[in-house]
mmCIF file of C-alpha atoms and ligand atoms in Angstrom:
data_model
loop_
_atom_site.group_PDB
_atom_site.id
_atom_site.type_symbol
_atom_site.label_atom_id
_atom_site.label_comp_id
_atom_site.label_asym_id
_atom_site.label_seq_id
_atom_site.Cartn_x
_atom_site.Cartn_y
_atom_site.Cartn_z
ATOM 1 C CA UNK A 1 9.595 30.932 69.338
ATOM 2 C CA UNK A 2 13.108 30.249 71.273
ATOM 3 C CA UNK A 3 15.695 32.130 69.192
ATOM 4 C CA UNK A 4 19.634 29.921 69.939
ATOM 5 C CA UNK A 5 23.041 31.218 69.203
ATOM 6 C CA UNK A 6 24.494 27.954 70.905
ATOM 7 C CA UNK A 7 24.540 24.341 69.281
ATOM 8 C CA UNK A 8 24.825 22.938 72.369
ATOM 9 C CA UNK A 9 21.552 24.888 73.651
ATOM 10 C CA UNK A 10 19.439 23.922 70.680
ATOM 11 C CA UNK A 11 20.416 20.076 70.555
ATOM 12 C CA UNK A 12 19.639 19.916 74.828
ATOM 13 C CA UNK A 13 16.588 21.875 73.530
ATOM 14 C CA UNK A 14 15.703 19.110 70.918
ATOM 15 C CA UNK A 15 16.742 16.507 73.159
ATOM 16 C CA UNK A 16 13.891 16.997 75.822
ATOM 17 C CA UNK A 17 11.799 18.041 73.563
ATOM 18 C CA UNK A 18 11.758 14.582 71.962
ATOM 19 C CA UNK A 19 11.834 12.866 75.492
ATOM 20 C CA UNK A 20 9.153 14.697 76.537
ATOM 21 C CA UNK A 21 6.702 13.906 73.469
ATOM 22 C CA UNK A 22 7.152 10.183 72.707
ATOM 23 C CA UNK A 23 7.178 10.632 68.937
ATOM 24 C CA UNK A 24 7.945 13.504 67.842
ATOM 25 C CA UNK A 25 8.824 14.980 64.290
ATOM 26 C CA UNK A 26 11.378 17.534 63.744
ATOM 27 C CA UNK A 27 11.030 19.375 60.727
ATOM 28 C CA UNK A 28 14.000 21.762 59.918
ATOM 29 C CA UNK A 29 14.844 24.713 57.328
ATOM 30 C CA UNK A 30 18.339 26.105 56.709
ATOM 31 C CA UNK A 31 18.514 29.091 55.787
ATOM 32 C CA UNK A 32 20.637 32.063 55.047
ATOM 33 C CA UNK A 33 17.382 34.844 56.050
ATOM 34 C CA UNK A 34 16.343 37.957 54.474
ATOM 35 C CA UNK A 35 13.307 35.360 54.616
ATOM 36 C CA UNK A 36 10.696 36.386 52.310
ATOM 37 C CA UNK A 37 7.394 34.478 50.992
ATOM 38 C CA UNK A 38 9.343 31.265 49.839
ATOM 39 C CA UNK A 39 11.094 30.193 52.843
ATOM 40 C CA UNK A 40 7.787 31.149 54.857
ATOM 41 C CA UNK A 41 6.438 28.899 52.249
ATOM 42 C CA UNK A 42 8.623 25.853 53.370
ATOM 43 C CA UNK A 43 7.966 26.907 57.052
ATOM 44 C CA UNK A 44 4.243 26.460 56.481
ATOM 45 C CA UNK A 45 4.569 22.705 54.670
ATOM 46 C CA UNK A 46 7.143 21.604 57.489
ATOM 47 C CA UNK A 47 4.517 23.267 59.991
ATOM 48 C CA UNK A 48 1.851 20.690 58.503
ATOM 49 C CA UNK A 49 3.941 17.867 58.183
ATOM 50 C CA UNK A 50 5.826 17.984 61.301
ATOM 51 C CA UNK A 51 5.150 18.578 65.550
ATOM 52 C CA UNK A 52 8.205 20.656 65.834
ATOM 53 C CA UNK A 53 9.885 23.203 63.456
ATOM 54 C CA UNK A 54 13.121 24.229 63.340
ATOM 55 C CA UNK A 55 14.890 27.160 61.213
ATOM 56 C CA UNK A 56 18.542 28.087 60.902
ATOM 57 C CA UNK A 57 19.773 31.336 59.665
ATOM 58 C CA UNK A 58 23.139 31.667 58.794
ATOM 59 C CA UNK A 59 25.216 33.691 55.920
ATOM 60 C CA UNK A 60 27.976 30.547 55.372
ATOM 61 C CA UNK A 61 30.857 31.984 53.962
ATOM 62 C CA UNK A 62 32.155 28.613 53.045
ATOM 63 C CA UNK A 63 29.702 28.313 50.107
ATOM 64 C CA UNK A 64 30.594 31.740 48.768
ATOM 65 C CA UNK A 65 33.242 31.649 46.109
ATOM 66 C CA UNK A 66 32.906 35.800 45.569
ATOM 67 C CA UNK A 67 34.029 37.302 48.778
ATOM 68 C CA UNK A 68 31.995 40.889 47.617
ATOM 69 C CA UNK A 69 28.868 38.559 47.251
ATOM 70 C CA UNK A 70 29.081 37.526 50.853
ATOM 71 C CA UNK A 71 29.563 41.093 51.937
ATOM 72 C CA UNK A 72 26.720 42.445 50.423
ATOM 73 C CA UNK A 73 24.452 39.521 50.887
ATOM 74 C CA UNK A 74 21.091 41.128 52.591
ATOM 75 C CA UNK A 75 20.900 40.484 56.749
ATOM 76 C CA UNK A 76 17.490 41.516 57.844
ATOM 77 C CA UNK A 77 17.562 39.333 61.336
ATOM 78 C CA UNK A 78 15.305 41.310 63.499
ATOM 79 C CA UNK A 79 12.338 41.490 60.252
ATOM 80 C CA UNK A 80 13.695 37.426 60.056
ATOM 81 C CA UNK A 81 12.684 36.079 63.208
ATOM 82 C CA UNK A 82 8.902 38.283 62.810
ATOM 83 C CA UNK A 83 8.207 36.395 60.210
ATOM 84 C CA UNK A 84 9.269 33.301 61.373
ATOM 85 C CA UNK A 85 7.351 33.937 64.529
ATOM 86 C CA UNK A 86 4.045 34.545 62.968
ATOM 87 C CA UNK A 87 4.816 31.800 60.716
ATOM 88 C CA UNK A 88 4.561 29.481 64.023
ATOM 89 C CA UNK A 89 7.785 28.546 63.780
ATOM 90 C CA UNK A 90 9.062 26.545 67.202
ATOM 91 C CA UNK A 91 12.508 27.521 67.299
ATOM 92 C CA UNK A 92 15.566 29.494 64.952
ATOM 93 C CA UNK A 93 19.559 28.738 65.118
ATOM 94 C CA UNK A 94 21.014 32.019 64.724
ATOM 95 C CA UNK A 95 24.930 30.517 65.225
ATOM 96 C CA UNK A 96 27.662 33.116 64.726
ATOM 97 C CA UNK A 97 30.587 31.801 62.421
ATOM 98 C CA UNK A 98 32.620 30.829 65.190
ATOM 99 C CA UNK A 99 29.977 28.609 66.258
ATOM 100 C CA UNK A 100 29.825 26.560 63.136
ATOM 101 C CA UNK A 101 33.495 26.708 62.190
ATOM 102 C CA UNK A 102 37.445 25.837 63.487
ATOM 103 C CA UNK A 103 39.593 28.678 63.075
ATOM 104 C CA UNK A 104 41.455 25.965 60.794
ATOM 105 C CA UNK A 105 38.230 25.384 58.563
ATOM 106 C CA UNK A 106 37.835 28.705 57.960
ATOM 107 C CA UNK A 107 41.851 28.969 56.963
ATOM 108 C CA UNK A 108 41.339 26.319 54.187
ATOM 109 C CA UNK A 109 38.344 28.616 52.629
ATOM 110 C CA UNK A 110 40.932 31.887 52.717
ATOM 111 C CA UNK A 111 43.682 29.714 51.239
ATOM 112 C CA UNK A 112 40.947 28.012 48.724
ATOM 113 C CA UNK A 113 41.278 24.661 49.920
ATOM 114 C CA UNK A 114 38.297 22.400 49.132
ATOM 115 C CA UNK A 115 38.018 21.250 52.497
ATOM 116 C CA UNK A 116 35.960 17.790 52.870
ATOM 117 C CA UNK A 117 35.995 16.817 56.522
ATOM 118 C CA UNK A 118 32.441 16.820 56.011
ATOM 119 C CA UNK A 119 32.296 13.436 54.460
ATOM 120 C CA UNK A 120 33.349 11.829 57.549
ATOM 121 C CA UNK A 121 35.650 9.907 55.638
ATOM 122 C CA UNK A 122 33.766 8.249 53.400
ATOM 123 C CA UNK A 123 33.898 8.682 49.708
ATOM 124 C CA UNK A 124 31.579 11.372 48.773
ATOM 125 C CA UNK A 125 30.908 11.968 44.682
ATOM 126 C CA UNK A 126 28.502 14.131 43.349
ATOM 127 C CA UNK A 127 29.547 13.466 39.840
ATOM 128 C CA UNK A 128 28.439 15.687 36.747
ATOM 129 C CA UNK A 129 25.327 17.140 39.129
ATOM 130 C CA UNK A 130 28.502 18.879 40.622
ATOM 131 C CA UNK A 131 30.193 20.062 37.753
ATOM 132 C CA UNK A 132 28.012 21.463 35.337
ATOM 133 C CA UNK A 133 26.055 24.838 36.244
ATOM 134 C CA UNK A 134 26.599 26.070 39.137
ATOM 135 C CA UNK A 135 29.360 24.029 39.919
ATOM 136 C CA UNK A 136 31.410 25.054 36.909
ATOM 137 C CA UNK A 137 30.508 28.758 38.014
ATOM 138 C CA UNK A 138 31.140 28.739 41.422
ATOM 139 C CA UNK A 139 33.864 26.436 42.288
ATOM 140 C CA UNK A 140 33.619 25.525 45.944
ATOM 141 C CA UNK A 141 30.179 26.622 46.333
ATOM 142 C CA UNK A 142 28.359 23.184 46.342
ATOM 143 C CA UNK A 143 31.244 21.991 48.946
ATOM 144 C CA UNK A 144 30.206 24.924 51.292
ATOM 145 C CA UNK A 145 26.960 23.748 50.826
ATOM 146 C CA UNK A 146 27.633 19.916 51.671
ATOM 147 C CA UNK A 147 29.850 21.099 54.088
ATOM 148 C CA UNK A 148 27.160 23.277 56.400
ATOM 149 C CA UNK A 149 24.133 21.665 55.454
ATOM 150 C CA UNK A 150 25.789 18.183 56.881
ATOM 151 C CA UNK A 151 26.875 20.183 59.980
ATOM 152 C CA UNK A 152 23.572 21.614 60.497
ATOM 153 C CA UNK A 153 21.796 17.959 59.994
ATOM 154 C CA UNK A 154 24.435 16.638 63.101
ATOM 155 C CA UNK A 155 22.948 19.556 65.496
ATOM 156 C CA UNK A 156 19.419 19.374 64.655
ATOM 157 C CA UNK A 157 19.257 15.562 63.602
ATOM 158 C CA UNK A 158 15.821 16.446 61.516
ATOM 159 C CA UNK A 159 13.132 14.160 60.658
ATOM 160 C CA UNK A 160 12.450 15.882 57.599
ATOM 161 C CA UNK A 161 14.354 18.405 56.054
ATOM 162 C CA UNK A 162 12.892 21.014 53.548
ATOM 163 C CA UNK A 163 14.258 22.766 50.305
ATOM 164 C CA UNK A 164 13.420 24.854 47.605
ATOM 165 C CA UNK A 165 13.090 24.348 44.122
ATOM 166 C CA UNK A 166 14.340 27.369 43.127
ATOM 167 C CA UNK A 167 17.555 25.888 43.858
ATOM 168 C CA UNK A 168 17.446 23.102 41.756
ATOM 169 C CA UNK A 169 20.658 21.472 41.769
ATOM 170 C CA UNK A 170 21.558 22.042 45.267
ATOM 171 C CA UNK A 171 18.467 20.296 46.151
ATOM 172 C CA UNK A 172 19.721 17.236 44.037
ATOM 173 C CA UNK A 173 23.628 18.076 45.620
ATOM 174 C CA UNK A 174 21.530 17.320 49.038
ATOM 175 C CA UNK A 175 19.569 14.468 47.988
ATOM 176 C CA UNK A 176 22.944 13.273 47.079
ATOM 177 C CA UNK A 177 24.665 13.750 49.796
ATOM 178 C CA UNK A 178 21.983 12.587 52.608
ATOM 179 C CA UNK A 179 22.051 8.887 50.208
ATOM 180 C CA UNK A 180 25.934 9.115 50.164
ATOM 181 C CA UNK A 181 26.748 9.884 54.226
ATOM 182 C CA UNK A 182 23.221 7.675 54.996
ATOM 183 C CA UNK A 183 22.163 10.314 56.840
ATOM 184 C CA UNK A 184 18.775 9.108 58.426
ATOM 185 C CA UNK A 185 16.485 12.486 57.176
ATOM 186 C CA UNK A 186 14.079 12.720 54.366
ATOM 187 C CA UNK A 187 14.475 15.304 52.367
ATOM 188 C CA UNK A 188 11.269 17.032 51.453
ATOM 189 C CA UNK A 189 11.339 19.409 47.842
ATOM 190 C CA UNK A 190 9.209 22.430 47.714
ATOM 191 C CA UNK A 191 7.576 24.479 44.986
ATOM 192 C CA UNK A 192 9.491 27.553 43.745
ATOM 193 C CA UNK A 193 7.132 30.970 44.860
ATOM 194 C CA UNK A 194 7.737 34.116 42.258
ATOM 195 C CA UNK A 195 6.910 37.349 42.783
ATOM 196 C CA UNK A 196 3.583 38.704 40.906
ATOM 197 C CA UNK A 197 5.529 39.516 37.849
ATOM 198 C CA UNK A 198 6.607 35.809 37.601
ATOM 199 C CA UNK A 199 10.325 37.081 39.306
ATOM 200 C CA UNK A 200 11.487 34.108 41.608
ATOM 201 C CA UNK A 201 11.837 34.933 45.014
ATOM 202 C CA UNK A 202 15.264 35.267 46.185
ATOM 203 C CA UNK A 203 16.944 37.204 49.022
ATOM 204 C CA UNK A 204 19.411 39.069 46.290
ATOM 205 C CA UNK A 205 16.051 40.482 44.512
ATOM 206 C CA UNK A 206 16.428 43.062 47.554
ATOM 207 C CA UNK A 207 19.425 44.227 45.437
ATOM 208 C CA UNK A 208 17.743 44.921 42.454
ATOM 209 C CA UNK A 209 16.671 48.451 41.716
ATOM 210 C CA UNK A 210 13.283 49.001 40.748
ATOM 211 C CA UNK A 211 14.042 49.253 37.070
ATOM 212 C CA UNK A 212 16.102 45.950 37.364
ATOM 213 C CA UNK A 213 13.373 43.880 38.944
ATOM 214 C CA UNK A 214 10.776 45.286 36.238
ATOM 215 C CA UNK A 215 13.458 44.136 33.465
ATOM 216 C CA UNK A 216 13.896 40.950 35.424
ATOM 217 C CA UNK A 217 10.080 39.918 34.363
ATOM 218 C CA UNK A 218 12.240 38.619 31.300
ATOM 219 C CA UNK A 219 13.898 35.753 33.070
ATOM 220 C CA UNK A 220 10.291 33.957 34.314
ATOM 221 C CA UNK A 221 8.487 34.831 30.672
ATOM 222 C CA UNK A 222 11.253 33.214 28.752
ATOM 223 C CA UNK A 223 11.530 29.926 30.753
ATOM 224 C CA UNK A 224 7.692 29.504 30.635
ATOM 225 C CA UNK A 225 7.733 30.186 26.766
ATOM 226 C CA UNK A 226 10.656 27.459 26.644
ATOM 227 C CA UNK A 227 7.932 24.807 28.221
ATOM 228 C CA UNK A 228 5.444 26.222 26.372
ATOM 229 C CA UNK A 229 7.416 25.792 22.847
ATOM 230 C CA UNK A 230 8.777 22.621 23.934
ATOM 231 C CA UNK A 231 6.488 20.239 21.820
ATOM 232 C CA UNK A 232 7.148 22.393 18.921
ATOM 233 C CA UNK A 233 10.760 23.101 18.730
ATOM 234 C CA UNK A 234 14.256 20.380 19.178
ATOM 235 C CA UNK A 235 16.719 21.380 22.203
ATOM 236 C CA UNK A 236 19.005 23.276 20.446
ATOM 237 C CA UNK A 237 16.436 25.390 18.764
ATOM 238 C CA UNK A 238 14.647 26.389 22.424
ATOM 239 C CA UNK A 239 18.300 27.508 23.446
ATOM 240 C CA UNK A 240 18.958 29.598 20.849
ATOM 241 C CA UNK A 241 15.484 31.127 21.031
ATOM 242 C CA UNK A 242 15.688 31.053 25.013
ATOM 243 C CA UNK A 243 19.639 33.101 25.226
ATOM 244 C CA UNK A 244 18.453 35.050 21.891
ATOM 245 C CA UNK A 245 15.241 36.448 23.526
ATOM 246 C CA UNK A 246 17.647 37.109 27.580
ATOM 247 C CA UNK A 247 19.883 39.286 24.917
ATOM 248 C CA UNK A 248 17.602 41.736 24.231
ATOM 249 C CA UNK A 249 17.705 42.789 27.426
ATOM 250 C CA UNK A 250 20.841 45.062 28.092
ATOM 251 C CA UNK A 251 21.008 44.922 31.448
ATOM 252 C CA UNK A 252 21.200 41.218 31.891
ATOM 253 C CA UNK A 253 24.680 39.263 31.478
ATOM 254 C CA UNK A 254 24.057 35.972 30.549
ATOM 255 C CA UNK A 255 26.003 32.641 32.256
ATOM 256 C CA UNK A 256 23.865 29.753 30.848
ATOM 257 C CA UNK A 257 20.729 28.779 30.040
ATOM 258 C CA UNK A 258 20.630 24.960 30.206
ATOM 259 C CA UNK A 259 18.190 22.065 29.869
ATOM 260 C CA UNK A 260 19.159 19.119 31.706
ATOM 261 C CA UNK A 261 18.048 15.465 32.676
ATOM 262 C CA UNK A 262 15.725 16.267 35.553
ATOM 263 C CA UNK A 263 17.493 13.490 37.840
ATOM 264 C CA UNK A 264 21.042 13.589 36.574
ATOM 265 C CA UNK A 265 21.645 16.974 35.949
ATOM 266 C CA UNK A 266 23.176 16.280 32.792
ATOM 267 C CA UNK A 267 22.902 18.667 29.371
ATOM 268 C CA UNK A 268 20.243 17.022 27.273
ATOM 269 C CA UNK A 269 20.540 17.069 23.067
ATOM 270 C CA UNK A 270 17.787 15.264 22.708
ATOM 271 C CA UNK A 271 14.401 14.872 24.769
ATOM 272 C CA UNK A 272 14.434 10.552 24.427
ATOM 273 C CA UNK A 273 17.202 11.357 26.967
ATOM 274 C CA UNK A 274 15.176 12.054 30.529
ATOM 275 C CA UNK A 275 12.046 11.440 31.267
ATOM 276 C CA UNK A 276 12.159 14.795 33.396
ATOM 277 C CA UNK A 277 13.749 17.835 32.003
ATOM 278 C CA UNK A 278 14.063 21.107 33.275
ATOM 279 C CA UNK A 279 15.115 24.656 32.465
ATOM 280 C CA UNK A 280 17.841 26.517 34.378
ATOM 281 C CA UNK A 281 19.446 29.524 33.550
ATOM 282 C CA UNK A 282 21.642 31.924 35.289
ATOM 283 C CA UNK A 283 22.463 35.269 35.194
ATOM 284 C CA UNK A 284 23.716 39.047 36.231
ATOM 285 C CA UNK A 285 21.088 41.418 36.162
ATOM 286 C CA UNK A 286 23.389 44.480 36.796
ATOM 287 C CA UNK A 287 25.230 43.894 40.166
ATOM 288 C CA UNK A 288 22.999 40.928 41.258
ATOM 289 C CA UNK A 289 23.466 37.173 40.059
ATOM 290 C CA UNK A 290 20.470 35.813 39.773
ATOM 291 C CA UNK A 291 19.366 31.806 39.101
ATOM 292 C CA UNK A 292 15.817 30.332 37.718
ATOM 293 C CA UNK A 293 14.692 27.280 36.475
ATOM 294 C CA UNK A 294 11.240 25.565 34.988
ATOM 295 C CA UNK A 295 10.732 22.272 34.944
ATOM 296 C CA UNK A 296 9.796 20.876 31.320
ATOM 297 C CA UNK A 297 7.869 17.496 31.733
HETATM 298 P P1 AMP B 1 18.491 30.581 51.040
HETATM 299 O O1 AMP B 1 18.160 31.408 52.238
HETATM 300 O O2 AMP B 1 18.510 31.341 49.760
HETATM 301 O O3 AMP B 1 19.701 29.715 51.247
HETATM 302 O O4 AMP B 1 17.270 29.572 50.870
HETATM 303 C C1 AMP B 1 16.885 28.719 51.896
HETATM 304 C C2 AMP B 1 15.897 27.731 51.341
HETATM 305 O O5 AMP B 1 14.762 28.410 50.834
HETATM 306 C C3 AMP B 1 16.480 26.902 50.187
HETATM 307 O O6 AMP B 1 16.032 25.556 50.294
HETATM 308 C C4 AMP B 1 15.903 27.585 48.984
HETATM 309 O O7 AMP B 1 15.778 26.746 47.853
HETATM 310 C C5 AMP B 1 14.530 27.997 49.499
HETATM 311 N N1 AMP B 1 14.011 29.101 48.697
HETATM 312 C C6 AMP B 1 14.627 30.278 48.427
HETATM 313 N N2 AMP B 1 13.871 31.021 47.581
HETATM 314 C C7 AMP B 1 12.774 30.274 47.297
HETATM 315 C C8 AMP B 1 11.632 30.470 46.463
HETATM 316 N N3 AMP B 1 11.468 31.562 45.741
HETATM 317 N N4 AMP B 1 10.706 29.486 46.424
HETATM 318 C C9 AMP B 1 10.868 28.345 47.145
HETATM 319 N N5 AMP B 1 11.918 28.096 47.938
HETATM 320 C C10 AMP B 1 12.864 29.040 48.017
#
């Protein structure tokens, strides 16, 4: 595995790499590392679907609206790129910030300045699948995301890009934003992977004590008794039951628990609304904010 700090390496990398093979897929995973199960996870579909696989790592501290949750957020590089080796991953972008960002970019994120050179100029609108959830709890955050993620896409210039589930809307922020720009990569969705106690996997869990990710068992069992009451009780019923049930828990500080239109994103009052629905919820489990989501049908 060839480990690049420099853009410029990787794309000359890429570049002769594709001359040299004819046709040749690129298959490509951003990251922000403490890797654990589920990225490895979308390592091993890209490594099936694809004749080259590329990983990023990088902590993007435009996408960050708390500036303590970007400190703290876990850096395990060295543990990173073992895994990603024995994963048979071709090659990791491990850019420093400097690399990725203008001293002037990174001025608009101190000053709080939405900052959407990203769209090229075009008209970019991610509608209500930007403003409700996570985008009415972390202002900024999805524009970090648009903003690096479409920066990343001009380096690498991916086939096929892949994504977890366990981050539900930014996979549809993506979608949209790939359909919006026309950039030419497909964008491939993978399965959420949970821990054996039904946790999801996720790079904060690291900052869970052990008494916190016991408790945390709470988050997966109520979601999966939401689908599995879902014939049997109205929308507004499963939310009550579903932030009722988080409340017992002491430790937890609830932010929402939503069911949406699958597609759109929206809030759903009614299930003749979608014909996909799923299950998200957010929350603090002491220090640590923490998302999950099930889909319904
Ligand atoms: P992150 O490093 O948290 O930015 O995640 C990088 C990619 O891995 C994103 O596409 C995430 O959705 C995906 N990912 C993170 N955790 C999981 C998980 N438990 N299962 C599946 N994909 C995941």
């Amino acid at each position: 595995m060839i480990i690049f700090n420099s853009k410029f390496r990787l794309k000359t990398y890429l570049e002769s790499v594709r001359n040299q093979a004819g046709k040749c897929e690129i298959g490509f995973i951003p990251t922000m590392g403490a890797l654990h199960s589920g990225h490895i996870s979308l390592i091993n579909t890209a490594k099936v679907q694809c004749d080259i696989v590329v990983c990023s790592i990088f902590v993007n501290p435009t996408q960050f609206n708390d500036p303590g949750d970007l400190t703290n957020y876990p850096r395990t590089i060295e543990n990173d790129c073992k895994m990603l080796e024995k994963a048979g991953c071709d090659a990791v972008f491990i850019p420093e910030v400097s690399e990725m960002y203008t001293s002037h970019e990174l001025e608009l994120k101190k000053q709080g300045i939405e900052d959407k050179s990203w769209t090229e100029g075009k008209t970019v609108d991610f509608g209500i699948i930007g403003t409700v959830m996570e985008g009415a709890y972390r202002p900024g955050h999805f524009n970090g995301v648009a903003q690096v993620v479409s920066k990343l896409f001009r380096i690498v210039e991916p086939d096929k890009a892949y994504f977890g589930q366990k981050d539900f809307q930014q996979l549809a922020i993506i979608k949209s934003m790939v359909k919006q720009l026309e950039i030419p990569v497909e964008i491939i969705s993978c399965p959420l992977v949970r821990e054996p106690n039904g946790l999801a996997m996720s790079s904060r869990n690291e900052r869970l004590t052990s008494l916190e990710r016991e408790r945390a068992a709470i988050i997966s069992k109520t979601l999966f008794q939401v689908k599995a009451l879902q014939k049997e009780k109205s929308i507004s019923e499963l939310k009550s039951f579903a932030e009722a049930q988080l409340k017992t828990e002491p430790l937890i500080e609830l932010e929402y628990f939503e069911i949406s239109n699958a597609e759109t994103l929206e809030p759903l009052t009614d299930y003749s609304q979608a014909t996909g629905a799923v299950a998200c919820v957010a929350l603090k489990l002491g220090k640590v904010r923490l998302i999950d989501n099930v889909v319904l049908y």
